[in-house]
Coordinates of C-alpha atoms and ligand atoms in Angstrom, one line a residue:
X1 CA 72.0 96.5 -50.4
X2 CA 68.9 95.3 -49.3
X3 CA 68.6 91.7 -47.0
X4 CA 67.3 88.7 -49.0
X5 CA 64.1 87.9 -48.5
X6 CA 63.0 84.6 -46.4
X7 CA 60.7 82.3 -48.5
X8 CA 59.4 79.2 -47.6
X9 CA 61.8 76.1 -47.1
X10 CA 60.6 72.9 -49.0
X11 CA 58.5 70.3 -47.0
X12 CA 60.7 68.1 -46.3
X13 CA 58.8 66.0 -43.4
X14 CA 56.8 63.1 -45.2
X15 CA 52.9 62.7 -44.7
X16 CA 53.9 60.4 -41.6
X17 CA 53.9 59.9 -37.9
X18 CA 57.2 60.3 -36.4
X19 CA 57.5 56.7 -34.2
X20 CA 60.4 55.0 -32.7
X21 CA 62.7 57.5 -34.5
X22 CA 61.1 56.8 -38.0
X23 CA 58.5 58.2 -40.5
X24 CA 55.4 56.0 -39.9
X25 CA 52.7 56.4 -43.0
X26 CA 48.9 56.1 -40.9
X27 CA 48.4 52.5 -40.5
X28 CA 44.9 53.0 -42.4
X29 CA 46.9 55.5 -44.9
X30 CA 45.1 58.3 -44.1
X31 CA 46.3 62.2 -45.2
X32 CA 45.0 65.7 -44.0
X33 CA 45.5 68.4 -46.0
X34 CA 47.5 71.5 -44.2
X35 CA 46.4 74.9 -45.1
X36 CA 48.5 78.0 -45.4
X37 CA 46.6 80.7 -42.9
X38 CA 48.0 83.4 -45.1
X39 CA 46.6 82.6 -48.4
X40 CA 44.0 79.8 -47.2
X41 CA 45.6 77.5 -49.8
X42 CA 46.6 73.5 -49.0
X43 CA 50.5 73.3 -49.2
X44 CA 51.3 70.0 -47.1
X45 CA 49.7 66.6 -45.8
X46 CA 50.3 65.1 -42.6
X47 CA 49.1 61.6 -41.9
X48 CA 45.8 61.3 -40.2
X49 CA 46.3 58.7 -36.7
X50 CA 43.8 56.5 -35.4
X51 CA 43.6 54.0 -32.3
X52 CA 46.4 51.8 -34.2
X53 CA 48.9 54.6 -34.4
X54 CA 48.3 55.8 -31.1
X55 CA 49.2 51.9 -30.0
X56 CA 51.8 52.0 -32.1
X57 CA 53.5 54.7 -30.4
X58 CA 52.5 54.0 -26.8
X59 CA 54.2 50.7 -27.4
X60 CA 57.7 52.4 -28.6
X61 CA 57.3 54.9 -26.0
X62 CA 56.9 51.7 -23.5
X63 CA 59.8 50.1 -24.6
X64 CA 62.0 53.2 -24.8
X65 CA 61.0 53.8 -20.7
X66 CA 62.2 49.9 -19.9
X67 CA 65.1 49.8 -22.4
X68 CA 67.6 52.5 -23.5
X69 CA 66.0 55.8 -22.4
X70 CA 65.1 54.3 -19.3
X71 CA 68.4 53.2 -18.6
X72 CA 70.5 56.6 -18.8
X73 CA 71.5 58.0 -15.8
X74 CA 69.9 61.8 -14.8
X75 CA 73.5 63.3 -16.3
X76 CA 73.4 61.7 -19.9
X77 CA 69.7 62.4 -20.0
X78 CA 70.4 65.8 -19.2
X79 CA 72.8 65.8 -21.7
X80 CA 70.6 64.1 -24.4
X81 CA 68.6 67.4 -23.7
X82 CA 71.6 69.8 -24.3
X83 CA 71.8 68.1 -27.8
X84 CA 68.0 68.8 -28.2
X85 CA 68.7 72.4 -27.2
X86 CA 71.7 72.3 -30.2
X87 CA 69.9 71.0 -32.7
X88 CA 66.9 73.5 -32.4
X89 CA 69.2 76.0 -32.5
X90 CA 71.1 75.1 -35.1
X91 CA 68.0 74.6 -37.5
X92 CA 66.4 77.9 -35.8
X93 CA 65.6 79.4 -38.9
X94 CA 63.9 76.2 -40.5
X95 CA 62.0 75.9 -37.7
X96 CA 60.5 79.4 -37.5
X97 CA 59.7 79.6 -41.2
X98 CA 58.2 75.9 -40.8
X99 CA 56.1 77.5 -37.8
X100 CA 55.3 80.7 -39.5
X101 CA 53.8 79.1 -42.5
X102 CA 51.7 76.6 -40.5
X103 CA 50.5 79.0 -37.6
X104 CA 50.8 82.4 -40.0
X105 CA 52.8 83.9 -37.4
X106 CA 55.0 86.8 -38.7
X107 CA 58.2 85.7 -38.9
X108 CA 59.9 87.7 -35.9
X109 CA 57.9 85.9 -33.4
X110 CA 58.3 81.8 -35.0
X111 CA 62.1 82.7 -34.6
X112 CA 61.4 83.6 -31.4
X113 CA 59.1 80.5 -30.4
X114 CA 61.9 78.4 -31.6
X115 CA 64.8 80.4 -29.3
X116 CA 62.1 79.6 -26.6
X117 CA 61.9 76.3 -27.5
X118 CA 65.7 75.5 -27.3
X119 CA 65.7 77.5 -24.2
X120 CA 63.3 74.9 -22.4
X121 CA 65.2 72.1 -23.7
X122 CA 68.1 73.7 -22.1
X123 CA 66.4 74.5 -18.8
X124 CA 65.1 71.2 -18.1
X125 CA 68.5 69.7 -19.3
X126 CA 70.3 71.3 -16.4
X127 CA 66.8 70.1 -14.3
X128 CA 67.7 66.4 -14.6
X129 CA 70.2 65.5 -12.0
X130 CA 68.5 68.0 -9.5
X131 CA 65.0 66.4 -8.7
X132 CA 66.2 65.2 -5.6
X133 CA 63.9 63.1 -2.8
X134 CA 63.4 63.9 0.5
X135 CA 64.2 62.2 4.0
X136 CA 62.3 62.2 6.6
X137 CA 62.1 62.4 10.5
X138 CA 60.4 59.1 11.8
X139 CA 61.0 57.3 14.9
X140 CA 64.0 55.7 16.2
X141 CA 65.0 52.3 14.3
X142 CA 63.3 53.4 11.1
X143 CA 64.9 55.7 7.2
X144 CA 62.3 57.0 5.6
X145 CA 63.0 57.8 1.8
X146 CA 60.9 59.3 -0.7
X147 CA 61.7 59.3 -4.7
X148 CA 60.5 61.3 -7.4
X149 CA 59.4 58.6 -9.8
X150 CA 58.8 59.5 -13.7
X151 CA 54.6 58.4 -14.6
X152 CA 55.8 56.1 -17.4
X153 CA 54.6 57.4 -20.7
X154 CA 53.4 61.0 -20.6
X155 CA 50.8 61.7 -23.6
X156 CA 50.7 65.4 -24.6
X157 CA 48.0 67.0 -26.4
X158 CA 49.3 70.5 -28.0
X159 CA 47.6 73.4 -29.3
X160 CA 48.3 75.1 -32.8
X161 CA 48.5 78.6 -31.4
X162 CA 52.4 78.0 -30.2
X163 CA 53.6 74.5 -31.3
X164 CA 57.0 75.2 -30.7
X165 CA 56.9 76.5 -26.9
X166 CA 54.3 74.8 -25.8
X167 CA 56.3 71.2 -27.0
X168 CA 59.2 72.5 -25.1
X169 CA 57.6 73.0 -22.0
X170 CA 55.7 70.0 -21.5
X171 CA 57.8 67.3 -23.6
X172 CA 61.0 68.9 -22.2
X173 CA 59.6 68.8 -18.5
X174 CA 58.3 65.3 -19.1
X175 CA 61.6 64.0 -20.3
X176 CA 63.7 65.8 -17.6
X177 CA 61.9 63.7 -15.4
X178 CA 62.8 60.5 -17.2
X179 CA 59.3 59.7 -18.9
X180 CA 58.9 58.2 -22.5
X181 CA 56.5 60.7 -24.6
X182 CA 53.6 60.4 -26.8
X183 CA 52.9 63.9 -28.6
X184 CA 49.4 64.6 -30.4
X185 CA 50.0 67.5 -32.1
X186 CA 47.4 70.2 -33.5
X187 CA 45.6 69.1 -36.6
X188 CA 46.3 72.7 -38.1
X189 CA 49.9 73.1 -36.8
X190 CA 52.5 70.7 -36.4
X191 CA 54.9 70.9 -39.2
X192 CA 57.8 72.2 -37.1
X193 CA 57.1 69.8 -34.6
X194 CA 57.3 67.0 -37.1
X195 CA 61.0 68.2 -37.7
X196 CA 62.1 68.9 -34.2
X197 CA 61.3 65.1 -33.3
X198 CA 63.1 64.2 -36.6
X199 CA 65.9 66.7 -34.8
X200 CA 65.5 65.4 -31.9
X201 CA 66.6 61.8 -33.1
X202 CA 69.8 63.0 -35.4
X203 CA 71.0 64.3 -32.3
X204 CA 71.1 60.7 -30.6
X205 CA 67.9 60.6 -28.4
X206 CA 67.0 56.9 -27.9
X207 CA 64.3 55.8 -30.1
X208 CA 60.7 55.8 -28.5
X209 CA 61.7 58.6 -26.2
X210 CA 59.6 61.0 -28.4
X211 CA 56.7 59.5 -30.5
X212 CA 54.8 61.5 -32.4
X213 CA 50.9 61.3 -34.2
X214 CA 49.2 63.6 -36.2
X215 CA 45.7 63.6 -37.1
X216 CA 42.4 64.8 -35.4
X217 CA 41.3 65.5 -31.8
X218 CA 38.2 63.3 -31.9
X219 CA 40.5 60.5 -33.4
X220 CA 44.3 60.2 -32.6
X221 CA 43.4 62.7 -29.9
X222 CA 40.4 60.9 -28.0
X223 CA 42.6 57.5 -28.7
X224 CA 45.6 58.9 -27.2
X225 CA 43.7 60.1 -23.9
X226 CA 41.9 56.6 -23.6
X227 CA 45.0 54.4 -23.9
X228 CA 45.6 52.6 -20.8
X229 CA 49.1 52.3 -21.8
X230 CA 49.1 56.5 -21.1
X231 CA 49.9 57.1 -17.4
X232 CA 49.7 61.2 -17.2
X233 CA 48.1 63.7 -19.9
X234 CA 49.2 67.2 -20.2
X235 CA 46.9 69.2 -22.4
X236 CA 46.8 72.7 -23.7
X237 CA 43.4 74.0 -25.3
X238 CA 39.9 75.0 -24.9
X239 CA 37.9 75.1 -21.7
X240 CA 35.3 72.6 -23.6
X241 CA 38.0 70.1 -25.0
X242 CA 39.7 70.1 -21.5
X243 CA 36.7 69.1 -19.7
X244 CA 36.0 66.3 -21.9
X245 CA 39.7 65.0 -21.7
X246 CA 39.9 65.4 -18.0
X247 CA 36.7 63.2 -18.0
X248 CA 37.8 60.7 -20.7
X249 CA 40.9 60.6 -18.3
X250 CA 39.5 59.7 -15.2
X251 CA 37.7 57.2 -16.0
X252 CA 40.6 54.8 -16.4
X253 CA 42.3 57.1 -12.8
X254 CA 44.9 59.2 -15.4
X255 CA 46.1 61.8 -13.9
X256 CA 46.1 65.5 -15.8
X257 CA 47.3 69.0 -16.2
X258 CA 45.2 71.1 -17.9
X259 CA 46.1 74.5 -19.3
X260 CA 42.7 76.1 -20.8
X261 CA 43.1 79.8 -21.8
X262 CA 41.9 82.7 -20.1
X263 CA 40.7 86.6 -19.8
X264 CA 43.7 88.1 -18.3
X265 CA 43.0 91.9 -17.1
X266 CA 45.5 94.9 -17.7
X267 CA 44.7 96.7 -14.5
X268 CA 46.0 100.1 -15.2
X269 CA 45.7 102.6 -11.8
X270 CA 46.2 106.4 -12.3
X271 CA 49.9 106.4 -10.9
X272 CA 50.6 104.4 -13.7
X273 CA 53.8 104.7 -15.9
X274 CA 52.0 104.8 -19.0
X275 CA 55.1 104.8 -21.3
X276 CA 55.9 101.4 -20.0
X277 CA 52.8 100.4 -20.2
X278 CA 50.6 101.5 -23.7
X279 CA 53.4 98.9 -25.8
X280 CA 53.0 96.1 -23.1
X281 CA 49.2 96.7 -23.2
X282 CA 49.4 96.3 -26.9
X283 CA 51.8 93.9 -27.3
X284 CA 50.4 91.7 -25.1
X285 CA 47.0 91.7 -27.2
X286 CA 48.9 91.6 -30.7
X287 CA 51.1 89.2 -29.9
X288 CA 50.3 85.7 -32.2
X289 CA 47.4 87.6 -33.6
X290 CA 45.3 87.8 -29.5
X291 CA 45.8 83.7 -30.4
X292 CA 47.4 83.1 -26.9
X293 CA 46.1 82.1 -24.0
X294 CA 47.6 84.7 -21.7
X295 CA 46.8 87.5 -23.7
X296 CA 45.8 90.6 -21.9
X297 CA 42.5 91.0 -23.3
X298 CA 40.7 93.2 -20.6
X299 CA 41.5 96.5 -20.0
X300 CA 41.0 98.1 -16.9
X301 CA 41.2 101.7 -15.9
X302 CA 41.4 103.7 -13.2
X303 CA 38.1 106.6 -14.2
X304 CA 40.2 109.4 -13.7
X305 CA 43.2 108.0 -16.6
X306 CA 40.6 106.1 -18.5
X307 CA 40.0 109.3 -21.4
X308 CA 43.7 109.6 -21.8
X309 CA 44.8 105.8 -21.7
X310 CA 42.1 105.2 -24.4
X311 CA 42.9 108.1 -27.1
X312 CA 46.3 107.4 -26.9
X313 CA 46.3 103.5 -27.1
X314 CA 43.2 104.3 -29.7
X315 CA 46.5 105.6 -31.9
X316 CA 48.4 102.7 -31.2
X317 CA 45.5 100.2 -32.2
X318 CA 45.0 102.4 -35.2
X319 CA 48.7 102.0 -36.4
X320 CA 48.5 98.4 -36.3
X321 CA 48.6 96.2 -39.6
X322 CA 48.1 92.8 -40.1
X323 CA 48.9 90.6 -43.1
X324 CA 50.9 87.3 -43.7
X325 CA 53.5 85.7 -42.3
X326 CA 56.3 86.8 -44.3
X327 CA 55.4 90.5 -44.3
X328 CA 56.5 90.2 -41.0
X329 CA 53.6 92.9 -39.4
X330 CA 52.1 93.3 -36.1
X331 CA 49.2 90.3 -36.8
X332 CA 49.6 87.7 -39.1
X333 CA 46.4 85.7 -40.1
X334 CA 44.6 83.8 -37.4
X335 CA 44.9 79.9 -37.8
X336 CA 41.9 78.9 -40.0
X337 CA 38.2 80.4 -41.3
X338 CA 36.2 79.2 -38.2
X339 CA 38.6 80.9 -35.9
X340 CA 37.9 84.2 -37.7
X341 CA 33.9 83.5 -38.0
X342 CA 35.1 83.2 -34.4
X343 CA 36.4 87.1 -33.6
X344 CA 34.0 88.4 -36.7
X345 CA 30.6 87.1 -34.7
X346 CA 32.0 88.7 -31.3
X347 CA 32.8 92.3 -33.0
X348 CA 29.3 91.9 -34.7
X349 CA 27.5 91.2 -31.1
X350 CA 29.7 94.3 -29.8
X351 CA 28.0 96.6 -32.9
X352 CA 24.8 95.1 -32.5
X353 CA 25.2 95.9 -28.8
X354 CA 26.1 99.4 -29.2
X355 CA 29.7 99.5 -27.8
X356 CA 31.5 101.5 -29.3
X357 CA 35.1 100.8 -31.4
X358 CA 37.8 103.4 -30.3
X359 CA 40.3 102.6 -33.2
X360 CA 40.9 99.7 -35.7
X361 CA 44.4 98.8 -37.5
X362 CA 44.0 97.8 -41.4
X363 CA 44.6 94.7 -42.8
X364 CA 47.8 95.2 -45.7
X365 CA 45.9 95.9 -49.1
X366 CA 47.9 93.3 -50.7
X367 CA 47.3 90.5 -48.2
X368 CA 45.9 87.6 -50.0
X369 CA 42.2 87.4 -50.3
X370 CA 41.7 83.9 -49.3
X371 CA 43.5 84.3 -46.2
X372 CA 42.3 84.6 -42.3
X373 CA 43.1 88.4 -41.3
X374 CA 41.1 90.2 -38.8
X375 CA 42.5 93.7 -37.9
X376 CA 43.3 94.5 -34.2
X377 CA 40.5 96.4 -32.3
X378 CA 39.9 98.4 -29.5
X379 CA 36.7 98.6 -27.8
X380 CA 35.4 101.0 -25.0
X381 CA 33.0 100.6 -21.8
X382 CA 32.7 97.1 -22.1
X383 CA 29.2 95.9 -20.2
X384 CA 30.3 93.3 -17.3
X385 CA 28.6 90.7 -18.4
X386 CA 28.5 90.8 -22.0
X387 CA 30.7 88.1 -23.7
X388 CA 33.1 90.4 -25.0
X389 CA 33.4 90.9 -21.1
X390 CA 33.6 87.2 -19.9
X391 CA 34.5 84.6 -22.9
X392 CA 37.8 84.3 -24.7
X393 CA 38.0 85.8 -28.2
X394 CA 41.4 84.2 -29.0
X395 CA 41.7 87.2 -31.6
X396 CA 43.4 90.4 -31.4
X397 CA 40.2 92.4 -29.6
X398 CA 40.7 94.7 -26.1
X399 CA 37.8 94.9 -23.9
X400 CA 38.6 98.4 -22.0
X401 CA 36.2 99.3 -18.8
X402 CA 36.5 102.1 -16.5
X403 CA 37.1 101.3 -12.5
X404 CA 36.8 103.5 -9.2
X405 CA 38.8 103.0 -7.4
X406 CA 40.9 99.9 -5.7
X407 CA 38.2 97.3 -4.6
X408 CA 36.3 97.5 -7.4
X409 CA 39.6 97.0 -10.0
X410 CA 39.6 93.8 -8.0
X411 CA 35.8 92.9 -8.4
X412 CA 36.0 93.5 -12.0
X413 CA 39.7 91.4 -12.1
X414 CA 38.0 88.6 -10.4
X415 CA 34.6 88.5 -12.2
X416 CA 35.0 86.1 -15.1
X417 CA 35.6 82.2 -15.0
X418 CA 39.0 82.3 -15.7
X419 CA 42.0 83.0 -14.2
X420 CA 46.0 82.3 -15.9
X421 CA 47.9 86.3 -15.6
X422 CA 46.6 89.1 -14.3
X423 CA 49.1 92.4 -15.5
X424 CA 48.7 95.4 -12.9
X425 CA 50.3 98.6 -13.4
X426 CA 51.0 101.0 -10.6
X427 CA 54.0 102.4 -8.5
X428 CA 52.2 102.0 -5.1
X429 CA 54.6 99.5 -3.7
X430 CA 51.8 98.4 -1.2
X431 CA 49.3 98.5 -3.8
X432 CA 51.2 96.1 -5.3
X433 CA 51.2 93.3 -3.0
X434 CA 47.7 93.8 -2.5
X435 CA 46.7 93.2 -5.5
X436 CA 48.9 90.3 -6.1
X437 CA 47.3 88.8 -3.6
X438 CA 43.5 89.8 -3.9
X439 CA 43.9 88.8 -8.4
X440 CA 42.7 84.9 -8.5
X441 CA 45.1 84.3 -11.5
X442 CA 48.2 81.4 -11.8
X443 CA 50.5 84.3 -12.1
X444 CA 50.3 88.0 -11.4
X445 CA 52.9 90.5 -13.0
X446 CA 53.7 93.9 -11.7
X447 CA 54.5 96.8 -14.3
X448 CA 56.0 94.3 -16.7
X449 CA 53.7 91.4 -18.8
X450 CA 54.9 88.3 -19.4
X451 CA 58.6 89.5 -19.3
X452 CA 61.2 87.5 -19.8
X453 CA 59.6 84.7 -21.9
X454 CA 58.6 83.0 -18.6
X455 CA 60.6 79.4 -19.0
X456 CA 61.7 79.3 -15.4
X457 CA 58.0 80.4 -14.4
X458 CA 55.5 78.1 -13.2
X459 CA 52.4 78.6 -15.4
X460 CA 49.1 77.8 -15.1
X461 CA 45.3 78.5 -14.2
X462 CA 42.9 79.1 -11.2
X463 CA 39.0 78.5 -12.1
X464 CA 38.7 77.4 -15.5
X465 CA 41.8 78.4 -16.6
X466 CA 42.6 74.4 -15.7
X467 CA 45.3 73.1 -12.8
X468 CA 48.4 71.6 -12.9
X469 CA 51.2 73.7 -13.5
X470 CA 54.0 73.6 -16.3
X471 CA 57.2 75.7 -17.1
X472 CA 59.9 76.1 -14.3
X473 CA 60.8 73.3 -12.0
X474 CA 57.3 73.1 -10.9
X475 CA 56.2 71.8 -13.6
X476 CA 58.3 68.5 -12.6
X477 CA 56.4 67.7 -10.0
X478 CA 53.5 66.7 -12.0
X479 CA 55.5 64.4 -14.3
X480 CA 56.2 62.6 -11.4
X481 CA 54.9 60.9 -8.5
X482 CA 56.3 60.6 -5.1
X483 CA 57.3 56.8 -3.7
X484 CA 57.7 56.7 -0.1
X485 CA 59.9 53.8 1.1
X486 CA 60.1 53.4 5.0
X487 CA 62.8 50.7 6.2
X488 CA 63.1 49.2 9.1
X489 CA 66.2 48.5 10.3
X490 CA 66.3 48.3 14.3
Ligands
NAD1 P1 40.9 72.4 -29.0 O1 41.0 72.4 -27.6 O2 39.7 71.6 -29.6 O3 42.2 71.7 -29.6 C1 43.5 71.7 -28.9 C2 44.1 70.4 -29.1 O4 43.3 69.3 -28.6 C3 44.4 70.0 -30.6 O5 45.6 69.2 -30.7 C4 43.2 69.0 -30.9 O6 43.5 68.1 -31.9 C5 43.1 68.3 -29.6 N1 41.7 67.7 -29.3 C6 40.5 68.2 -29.8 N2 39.6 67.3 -29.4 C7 40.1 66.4 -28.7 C8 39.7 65.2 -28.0 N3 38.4 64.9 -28.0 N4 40.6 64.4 -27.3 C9 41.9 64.7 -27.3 N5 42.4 65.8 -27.9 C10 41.5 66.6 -28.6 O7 40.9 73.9 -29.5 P2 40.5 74.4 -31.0 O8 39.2 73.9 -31.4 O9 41.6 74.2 -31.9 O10 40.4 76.0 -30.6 C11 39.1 76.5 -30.1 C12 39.3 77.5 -28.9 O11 40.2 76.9 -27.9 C13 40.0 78.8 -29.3 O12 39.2 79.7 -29.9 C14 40.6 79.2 -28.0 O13 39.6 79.9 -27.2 C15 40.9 77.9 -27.3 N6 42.3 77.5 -27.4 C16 43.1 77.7 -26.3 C17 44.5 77.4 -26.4 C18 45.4 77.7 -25.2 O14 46.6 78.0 -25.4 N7 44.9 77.6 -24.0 C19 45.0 76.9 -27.5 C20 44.2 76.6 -28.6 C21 42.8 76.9 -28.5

């Protein structure tokens, strides 16, 4: 007998901002309209915030940090957490088709974005009565203390390419740490989010805890980054968006992490174990339709391997389908039309260029017309400093290049703006280390790529890849700040 098929759950999160554990309409009334990647059809509204709604929520989120959430001890807010951590797994399967629908992810990786996001909440559960404080050796007659203080009111700004984690790691680290949240979801993804916080307040967290607005960037998002009520930022996005925030930021002295994407290398040596490596190197381009920003989106190759790697990752590439959500494929769509106007104008500069296209997947015949596909591609001797080279598709493209030998895989590694994970694949122990250390990247991985899921890794960029770190306990030390108290006592 064949398994029934998943279909769509009903929308049952109202056009509203989720505030002080209840559905908010905009206070102007606005409505966006939320487009289905897979067919390119509306099928939801969410309300559109503004300044008011972003006060609104600061001030819930203000009150939550002085009153009830404030108040818990490190083990109940740890155990608040735990109940996050049920609840999201409990409603798993909502969750991930509420993601898949609104991101057009296929359906096997929303589930698992949502086990990832449980798994955060879970992880920084067991993280809140374990951010201890330091003392410190000063001179006789004096203690010296220090405390790890929660900001206040964290604001997060979150990306539509992976709702679900990315909420989990920086709202879960944020509240570990004892702040009050304000959430600014993507304007083209936050559906799932919507109901986790709706989740999140069935399963007893205080109101104001987490407040969430929907709407725009340049409007709930820009208000949220200017309030003064805000006392840390963490934002996931573009280089471009990043720098404005950071700016916006420090004009009132808000302090920020910033997570901006990248153009991680695959650095593949001859020694290589290529059956390990041909499914990482595709996966890790495939994944979330190249929509992520540690995709391994440059290919490097030792000369001698580079023939061979190419034909048979060529037959890989050219296996690969994409089409929607609930076909469940390799790629669903990407998120919206100018995101594949995005990928179509960088393959067109690569033809136009004259570099050539070692193998293509197909997009499903019956994938709906109106929908955002773009088939996985594979593309060969990549010029240095062409853009295919350098800037960050955010599609499912692999810029492969040939290398010499060992200094210059690490030239080529280093030479673009950005640096989040590097992937290197050889079984020279000493090679290795060396390249761990000579790769300017937030994290390096060795034979494996992004194994594990990564929750108890600190993440983050060198160069324009941003600063700041999140995931692991690392990341709660930037949603806190340090107060030293020295006493005097004689
Ligand atoms: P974006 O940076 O504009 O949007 C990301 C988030 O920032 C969204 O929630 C958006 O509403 C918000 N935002 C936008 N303008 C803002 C402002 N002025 N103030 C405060 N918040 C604001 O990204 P995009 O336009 O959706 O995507 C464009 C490119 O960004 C992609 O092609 C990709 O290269 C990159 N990107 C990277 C990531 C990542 O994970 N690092 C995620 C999404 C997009």
């Amino acid at each position: 007998m064949n398994a029934p098929q998943p279909h769509w759950p009903a929308i049952r999160t109202p056009a509203s901002h989720f505030i002080d554990n209840r559905w908010e309409r905009a206070a102007d009334g606005g409505e966006l309209p939320m487009i289905d990647p897979s067919d390119g059809e509306p099928f939801a509204a969410i309300a559109r915030g503004a300044a008011a709604d972003i006060d609104h929520a600061v001030r819930a989120a203000t009150a939550a940090r002085r009153g009830a959430w404030g108040r818990l001890a490190p083990v109940e807010r740890g155990r608040a957490l735990t109940a996050i951590s049920n609840a999201i797994l409990a409603h798993a399967e909502e969750l991930a088709l509420l993601e898949a629908r609104d991101c057009g992810k296929p359906l096997k990786q929303a589930r698992a974005d949502a086990a990832a996001c449980a798994r955060y909440f879970e992880f920084y559960a067991g993280a809140c009565d374990k951010l201890h404080g330091t003392t410190l050796p000063y001179p006789e007659g004096y203690t010296v203390l220090t405390w790890r203080e929660p900001h206040g009111v964290t604001g997060h700004v979150i990306p539509w390419n992976y709702p679900l984690q990315i909420f989990g790691r920086s709202v879960g680290g944020a509240l570990a740490a004892g702040n009050a949240c304000v959430v600014k979801p993507a304007e083209d993804a936050c559906l799932s989010l919507l109901r986790l916080a709706e989740l999140a307040g069935e399963a007893g967290l205080p109101p104001g805890a987490i407040n969430m607005v929907t709407g725009l960037g340049r409007e709930a998002g820009a208000a949220l980054v200017d309030h003064p009520g805000i006392a840390h930022i963490s934002f996931t996005g573009s280089p471009a968006t990043g720098a404005w925030v950071a700016a916006a930021a420090a004009q009132r002295h808000c302090p920020v992490t910033l997570e901006l994407g990248g153009k991680s290398p695959q650095i593949v040596f001859a020694d290589a174990d290529l059956e390990a490596a041909l499914p990482a190197l595709v996966n890790a381009i495939v994944q979330n339709a190249g929509q992520t920003c540690s995709a391994g989106s440059r290919l490097l190759v030792e000369a001698s391997r580079y023939e061979e790697v190419l034909a048979r990752l060529g037959e890989r590439f050219a296996a690969l389908r994409a089409g929607p959500a609930l076909a469940d494929l390799d790629c669903g769509p990407l998120i919206r039309a100018t995101q594949l106007t995005r990928v179509e104008d960088f393959l067109a500069a690569a033809r136009a260029d004259g570099i050539t296209t070692v193998a293509r997947g197909t997009v499903v015949a019956d994938a709906p017309k109106g929908g955002y596909y773009a088939a996985p591609a594979l593309l060969r001797d990549v010029p240095l400093g062409h853009r295919l080279a350098c800037d960050e598709v955010f599609g499912p493209v692999l810029a492969a290049m040939p290398f010499a030998d060992e200094a210059e895989a690490v030239r080529l590694a280093n030479a673009t703006d950005f640096g989040l994970v590097a992937g290197v694949w050889t079984q020279d122990g000493a090679r290795q280390l060396r390249m761990a250390r000579a790769v300017e990247s937030g994290q390096v991985f060795i034979n494996n790529y992004g194994a594990g899921g990564g929750v108890e890794l600190p993440f983050g960029g060198v160069k324009h890849s941003g600063y700041g770190r999140e995931k692991g306990f690392e990341a709660l030390y930037g949603f806190t700040t340090v107060k030293t108290v020295v006493l005097r006592h004689g």
